[in-house]
XYZ file of C-alpha atoms in Angstrom:
399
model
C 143.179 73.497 29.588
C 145.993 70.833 30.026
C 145.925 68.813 32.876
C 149.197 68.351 34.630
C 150.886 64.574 35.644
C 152.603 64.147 38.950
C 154.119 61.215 39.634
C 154.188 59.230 42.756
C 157.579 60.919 43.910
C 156.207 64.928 43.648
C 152.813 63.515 45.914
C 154.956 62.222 47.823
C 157.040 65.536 48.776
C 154.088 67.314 48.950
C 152.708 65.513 51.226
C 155.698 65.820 53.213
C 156.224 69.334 52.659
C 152.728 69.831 54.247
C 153.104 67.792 57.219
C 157.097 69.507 58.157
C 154.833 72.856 58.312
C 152.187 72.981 61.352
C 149.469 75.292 61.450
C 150.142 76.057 57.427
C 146.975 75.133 55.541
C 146.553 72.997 52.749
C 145.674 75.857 50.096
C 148.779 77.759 50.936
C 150.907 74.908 50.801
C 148.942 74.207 47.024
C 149.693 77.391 46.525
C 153.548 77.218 46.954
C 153.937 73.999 44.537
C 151.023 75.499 41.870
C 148.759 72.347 42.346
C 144.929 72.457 43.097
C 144.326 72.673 46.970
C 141.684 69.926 46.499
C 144.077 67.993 44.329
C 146.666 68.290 47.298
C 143.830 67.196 49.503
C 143.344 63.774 47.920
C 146.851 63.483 48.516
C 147.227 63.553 51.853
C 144.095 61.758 52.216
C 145.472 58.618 50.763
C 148.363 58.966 52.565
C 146.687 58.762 55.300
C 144.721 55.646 54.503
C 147.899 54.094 53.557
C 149.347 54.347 56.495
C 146.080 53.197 58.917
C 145.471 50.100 56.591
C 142.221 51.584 55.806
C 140.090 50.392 52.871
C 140.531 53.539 51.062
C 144.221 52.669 51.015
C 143.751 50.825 47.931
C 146.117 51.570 45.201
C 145.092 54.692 43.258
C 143.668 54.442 39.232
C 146.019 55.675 37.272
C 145.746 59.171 36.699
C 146.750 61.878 33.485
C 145.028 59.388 31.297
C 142.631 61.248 28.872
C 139.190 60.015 30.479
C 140.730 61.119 33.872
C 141.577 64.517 32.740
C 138.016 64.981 30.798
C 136.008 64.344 34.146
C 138.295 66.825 35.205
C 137.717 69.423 33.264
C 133.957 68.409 32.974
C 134.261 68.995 37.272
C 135.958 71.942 36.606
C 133.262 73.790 34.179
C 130.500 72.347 36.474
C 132.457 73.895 39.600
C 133.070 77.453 37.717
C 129.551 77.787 36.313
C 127.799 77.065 39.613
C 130.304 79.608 40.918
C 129.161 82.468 38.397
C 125.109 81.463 39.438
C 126.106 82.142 42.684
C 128.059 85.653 42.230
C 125.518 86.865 40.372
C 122.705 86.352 42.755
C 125.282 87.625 45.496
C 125.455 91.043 43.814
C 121.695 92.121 44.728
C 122.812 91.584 47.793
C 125.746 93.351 47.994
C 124.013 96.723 46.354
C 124.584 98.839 50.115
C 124.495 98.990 53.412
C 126.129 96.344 55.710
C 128.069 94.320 53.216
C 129.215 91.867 56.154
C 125.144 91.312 56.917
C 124.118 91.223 53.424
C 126.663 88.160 53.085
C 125.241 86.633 56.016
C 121.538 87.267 54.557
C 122.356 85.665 51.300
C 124.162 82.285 52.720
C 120.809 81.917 54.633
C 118.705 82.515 51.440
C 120.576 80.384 49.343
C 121.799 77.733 51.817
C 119.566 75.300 51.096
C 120.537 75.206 47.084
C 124.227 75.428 47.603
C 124.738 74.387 50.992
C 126.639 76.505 53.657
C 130.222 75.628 53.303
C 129.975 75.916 48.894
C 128.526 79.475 49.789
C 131.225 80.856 52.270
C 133.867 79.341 50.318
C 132.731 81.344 47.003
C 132.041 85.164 48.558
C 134.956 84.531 50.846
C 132.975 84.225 54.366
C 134.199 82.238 57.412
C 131.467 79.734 58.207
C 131.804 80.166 61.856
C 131.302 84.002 61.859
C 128.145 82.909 59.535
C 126.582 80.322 62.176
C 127.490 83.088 65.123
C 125.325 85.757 63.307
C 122.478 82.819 62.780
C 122.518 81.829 66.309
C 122.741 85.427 67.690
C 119.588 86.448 65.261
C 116.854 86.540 68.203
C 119.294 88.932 70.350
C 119.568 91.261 67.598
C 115.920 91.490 66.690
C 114.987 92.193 70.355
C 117.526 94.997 70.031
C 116.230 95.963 66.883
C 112.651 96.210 68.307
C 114.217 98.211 71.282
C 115.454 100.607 68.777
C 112.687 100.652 67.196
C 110.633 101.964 70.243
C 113.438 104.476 71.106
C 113.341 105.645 67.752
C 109.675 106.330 68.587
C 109.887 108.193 71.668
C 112.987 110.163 69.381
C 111.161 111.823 67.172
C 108.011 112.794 69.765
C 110.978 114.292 71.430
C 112.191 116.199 68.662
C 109.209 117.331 67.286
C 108.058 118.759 70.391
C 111.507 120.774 70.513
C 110.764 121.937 66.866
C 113.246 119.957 65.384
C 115.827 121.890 67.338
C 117.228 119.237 70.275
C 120.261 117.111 69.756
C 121.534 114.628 71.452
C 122.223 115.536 74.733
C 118.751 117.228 74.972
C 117.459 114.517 73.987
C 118.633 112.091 76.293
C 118.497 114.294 79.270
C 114.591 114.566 78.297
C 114.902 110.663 78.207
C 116.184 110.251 81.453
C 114.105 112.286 82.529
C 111.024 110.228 81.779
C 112.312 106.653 83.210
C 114.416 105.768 79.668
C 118.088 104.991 80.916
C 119.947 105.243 77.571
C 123.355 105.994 76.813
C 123.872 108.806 74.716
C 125.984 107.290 72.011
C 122.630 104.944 71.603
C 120.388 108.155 71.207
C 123.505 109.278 68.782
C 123.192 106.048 66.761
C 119.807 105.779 66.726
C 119.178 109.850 65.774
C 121.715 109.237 62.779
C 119.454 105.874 61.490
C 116.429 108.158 61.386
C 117.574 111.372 59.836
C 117.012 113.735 62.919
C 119.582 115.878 63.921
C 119.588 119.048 66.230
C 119.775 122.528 65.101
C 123.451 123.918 64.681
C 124.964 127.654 65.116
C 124.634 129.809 62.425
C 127.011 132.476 61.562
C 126.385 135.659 63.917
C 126.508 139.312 62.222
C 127.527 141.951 64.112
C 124.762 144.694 65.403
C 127.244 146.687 67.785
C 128.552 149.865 66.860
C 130.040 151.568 70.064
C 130.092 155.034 70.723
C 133.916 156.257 71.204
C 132.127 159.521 73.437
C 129.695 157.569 75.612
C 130.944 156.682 78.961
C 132.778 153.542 79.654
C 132.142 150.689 82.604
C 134.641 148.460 84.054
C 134.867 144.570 82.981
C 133.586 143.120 86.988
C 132.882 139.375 84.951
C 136.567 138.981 83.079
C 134.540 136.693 80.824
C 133.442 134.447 84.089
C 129.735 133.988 83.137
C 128.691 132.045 86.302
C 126.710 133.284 89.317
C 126.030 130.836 92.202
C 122.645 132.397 93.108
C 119.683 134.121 90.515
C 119.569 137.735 90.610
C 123.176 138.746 91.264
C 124.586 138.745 87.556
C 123.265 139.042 84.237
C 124.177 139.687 80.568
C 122.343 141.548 77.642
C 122.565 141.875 74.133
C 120.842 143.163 70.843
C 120.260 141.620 68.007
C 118.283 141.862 64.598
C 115.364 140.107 63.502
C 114.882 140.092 59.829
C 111.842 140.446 57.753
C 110.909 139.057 54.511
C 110.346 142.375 53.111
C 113.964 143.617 53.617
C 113.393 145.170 57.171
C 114.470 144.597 60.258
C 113.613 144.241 63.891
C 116.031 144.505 66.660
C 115.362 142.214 69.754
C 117.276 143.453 73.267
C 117.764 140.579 75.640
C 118.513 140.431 79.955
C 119.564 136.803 80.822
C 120.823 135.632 84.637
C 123.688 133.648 84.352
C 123.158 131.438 87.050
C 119.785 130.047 85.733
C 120.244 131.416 82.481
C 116.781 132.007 82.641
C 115.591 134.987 80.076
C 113.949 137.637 82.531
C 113.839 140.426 80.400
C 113.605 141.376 77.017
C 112.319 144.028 74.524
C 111.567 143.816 70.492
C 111.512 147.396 68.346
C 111.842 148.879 65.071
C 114.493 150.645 66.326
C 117.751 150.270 67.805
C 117.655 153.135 69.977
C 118.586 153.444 74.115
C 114.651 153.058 74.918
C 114.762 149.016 73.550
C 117.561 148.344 76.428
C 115.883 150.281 78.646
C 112.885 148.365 78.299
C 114.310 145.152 78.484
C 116.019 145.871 82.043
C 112.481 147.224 83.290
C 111.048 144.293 81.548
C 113.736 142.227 83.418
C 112.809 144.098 86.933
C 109.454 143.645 86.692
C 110.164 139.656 86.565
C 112.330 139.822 89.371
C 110.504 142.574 91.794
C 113.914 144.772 92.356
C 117.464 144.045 90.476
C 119.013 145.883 93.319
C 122.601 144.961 94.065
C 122.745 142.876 90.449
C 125.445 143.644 87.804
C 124.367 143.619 84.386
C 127.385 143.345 81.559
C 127.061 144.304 78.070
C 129.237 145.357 75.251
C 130.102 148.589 74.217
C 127.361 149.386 72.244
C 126.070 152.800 72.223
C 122.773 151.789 73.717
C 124.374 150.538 76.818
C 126.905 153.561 77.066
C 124.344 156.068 76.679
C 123.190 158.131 79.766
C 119.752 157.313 79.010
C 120.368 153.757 79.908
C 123.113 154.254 82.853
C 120.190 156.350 84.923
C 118.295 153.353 84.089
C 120.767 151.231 85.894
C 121.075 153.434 88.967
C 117.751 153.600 89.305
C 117.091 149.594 89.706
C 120.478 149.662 91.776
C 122.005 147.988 88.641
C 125.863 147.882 88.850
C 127.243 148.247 84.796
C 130.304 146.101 83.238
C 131.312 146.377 80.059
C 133.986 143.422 78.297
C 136.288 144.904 75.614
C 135.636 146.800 72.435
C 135.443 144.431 69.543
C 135.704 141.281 71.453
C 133.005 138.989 71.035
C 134.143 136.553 73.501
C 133.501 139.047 76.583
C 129.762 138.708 76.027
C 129.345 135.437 74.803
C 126.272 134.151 76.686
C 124.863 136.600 75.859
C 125.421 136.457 72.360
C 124.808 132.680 72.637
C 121.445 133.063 73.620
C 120.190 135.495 70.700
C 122.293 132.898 68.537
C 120.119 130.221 69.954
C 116.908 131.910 69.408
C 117.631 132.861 66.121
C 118.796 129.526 64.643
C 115.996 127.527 66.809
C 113.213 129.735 65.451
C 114.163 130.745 61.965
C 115.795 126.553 61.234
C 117.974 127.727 58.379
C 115.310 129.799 56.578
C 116.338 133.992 56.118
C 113.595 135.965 57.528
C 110.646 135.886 58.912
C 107.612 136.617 56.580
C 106.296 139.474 58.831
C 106.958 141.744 61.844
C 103.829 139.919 63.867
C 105.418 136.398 62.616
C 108.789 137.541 64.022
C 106.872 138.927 67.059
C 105.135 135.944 68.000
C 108.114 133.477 67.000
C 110.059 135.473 69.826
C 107.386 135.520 72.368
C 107.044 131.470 72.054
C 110.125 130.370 71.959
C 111.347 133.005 74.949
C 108.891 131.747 76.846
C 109.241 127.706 75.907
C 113.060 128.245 77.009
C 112.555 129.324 80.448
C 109.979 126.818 81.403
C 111.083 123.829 78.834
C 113.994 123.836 76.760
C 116.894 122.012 78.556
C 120.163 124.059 79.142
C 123.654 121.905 79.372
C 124.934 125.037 81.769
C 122.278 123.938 84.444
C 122.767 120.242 83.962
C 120.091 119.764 81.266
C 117.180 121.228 83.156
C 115.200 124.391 81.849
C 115.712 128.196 83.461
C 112.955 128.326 85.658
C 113.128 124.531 87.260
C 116.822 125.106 88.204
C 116.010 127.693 89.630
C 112.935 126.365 91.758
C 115.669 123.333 92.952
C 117.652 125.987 94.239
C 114.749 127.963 96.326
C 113.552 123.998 97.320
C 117.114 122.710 98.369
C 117.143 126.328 100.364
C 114.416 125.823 101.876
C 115.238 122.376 103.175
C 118.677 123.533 104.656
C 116.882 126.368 105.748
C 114.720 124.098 107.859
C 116.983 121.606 109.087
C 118.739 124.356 110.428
């Protein structure tokens, strides 16, 4: 490595050139002319001294002379080894996560080897943003240990939803017991810990319609709302499938203004006597369904006579939605969507008709009296639905 001469006149227009540029820094400026930015430095130091009459004003050795540029190059090797050391210990560091708070951890480490400022200057980290994160370390340890405890009260959550609530569950169920938590918190703090909620599965189709059964009007028009229980409700059939290669089919009654389940019916079968059963299953809940609507699609089951005298007989008004359209029974398809995906959590079957029984039976009942529903403003079925018999009953009384 040759070291380059400069005489006094080149210092001297560097120095000038540096001072005719505010806010440029020195290592840009060393940049420009192709001289070391500590070299530069010197410069402008003595020029400095010079011109306060300071000691250090004293006339310069002479430099380019071979001793000079030895200790040079002797500074140089010292400078570029101790810069290796410290890259390689920096790559441990560097391995994942953060890379911005694995610098930070290694200048701390290391700081008291290599001091703060030789650090930053070799990974390329400001020293401010470095003594920032130092001073703000208690702050983010008590948020740490906050997250921490949320974390906690996460997963008891989540496991007592069996591993099917997501976020908004989740911190509805929070709020719920005195935790006021934003949800992009619960979000962040779900994603740290691997938990997740359960999502929709791909739905196969189990209606076949009946082109000779008789057809009902469409009285919903895909509106599934109801401002009081009792007056409008949706059903469906789905299958259940067993290990073995068979099949149950599951018939389901839900109100849509609770969107509590009050009926439903399981069977080998996927005759007219499973919907049948569901809407006595479904009157039996309520007492009478007398002046109610109940909308289906146009699967045989619910066009057959069987089930129509059914209807009349509970004083059930029928609807129908469209013939191949999906989206003119959606809660009700949601619902068996729900049940399916919260009970079966991405395995195929069930391993027997009794396991497929019972999972139906739990989780039918758990979602009336527990599981949180975003149409009711996070609350389960059945306590909607006593706020709306206690807020009656207090207008009812002030009245």
């Amino acid at each position: 490595m040759v070291m380059k001469h400069y005489p006094p006149e080149f210092r001297a227009e560097a120095v000038a050139l540096y001072r005719s540029r505010p806010g440029v820094t020195i290592k840009s400026v060393a940049q420009d002319l192709g001289v070391n930015h500590e070299t530069l430095r010197n410069w402008i130091r003595l020029d400095v001294a010079q011109r306060t009459g300071s000691p250090a004003a004293a006339p310069a050795p002479p430099s380019g002379s071979p001793e000079d540029e030895n200790a040079a190059l002797r500074r140089r090797i010292r400078e570029l080894e101790e810069e290796r050391d410290i890259l390689r210990k920096a790559a441990r560091y560097f391995a994942g996560g953060d890379a911005l708070v694995n610098r930070f951890g290694f200048v701390s480490d290391h700081q008291r080897q290599y001091g703060v400022k030789r650090l930053c200057q070799v990974i390329g980290l400001a020293r401010s943003s470095y003594h920032h994160w130092k001073a703000t370390a208690p702050d983010r340890a008590a948020r740490a240990a906050d997250d921490a405890r949320l974390a906690a009260r996460i997963r008891v959550i989540h496991r007592e939803s069996a591993g099917t609530y997501g976020v908004p569950r989740i911190t509805a169920e929070l709020h719920d017991t005195g935790h006021q938590v934003n949800h992009k918190r619960v979000a962040r703090v779900m994603r740290g810990i691997g938990l997740e909620g359960l999502r929709l599965r791909r739905r196969h189709r189990t209606t076949l319609a009946d082109p000779a059964a008789a057809k009902a009007p469409d009285l919903l028009g895909r509106d599934f709302t109801a401002d009081t229980p009792n007056t409008r409700y949706v059903g469906d059939i789905t299958y259940l499938p067993i290990a073995d290669g068979t099949f149950l089919y599951l018939a389901t009654v839900m109100d849509l203004c609770s969107r509590r389940l009050v009926g439903w019916a399981v069977a080998g079968h996927m005759r007219v006597d499973l919907v049948v059963d569901a809407l006595h299953a479904a009157e039996r809940t309520r007492g009478s369904l007398a002046g109610a609507i109940f909308h289906s699609d146009h699967g045989a089951q619910y066009g057959a006579r069987a089930f129509a005298d059914a209807c009349h007989a509970a004083g059930v008004t029928r609807s129908m939605g469209a013939v191949g359209s999906s989206a003119d029974n959606a809660a009700a398809e949601s619902l068996n969507a729900s049940l399916k995906r919260e009970t079966l959590q991405g395995t195929r079957s069930w391993g027997s008709e009794r396991e497929a029984r019972l999972a139906v039976f739990g989780w039918a009942h758990r979602y009336n009296t527990r599981r949180r529903h975003p149409h009711v403003g996070q609350e389960s079925p059945i306590d909607y639905e006593n706020s709306l018999t206690s807020t009656s009953a207090t207008l009812t009384h002030a009245a």
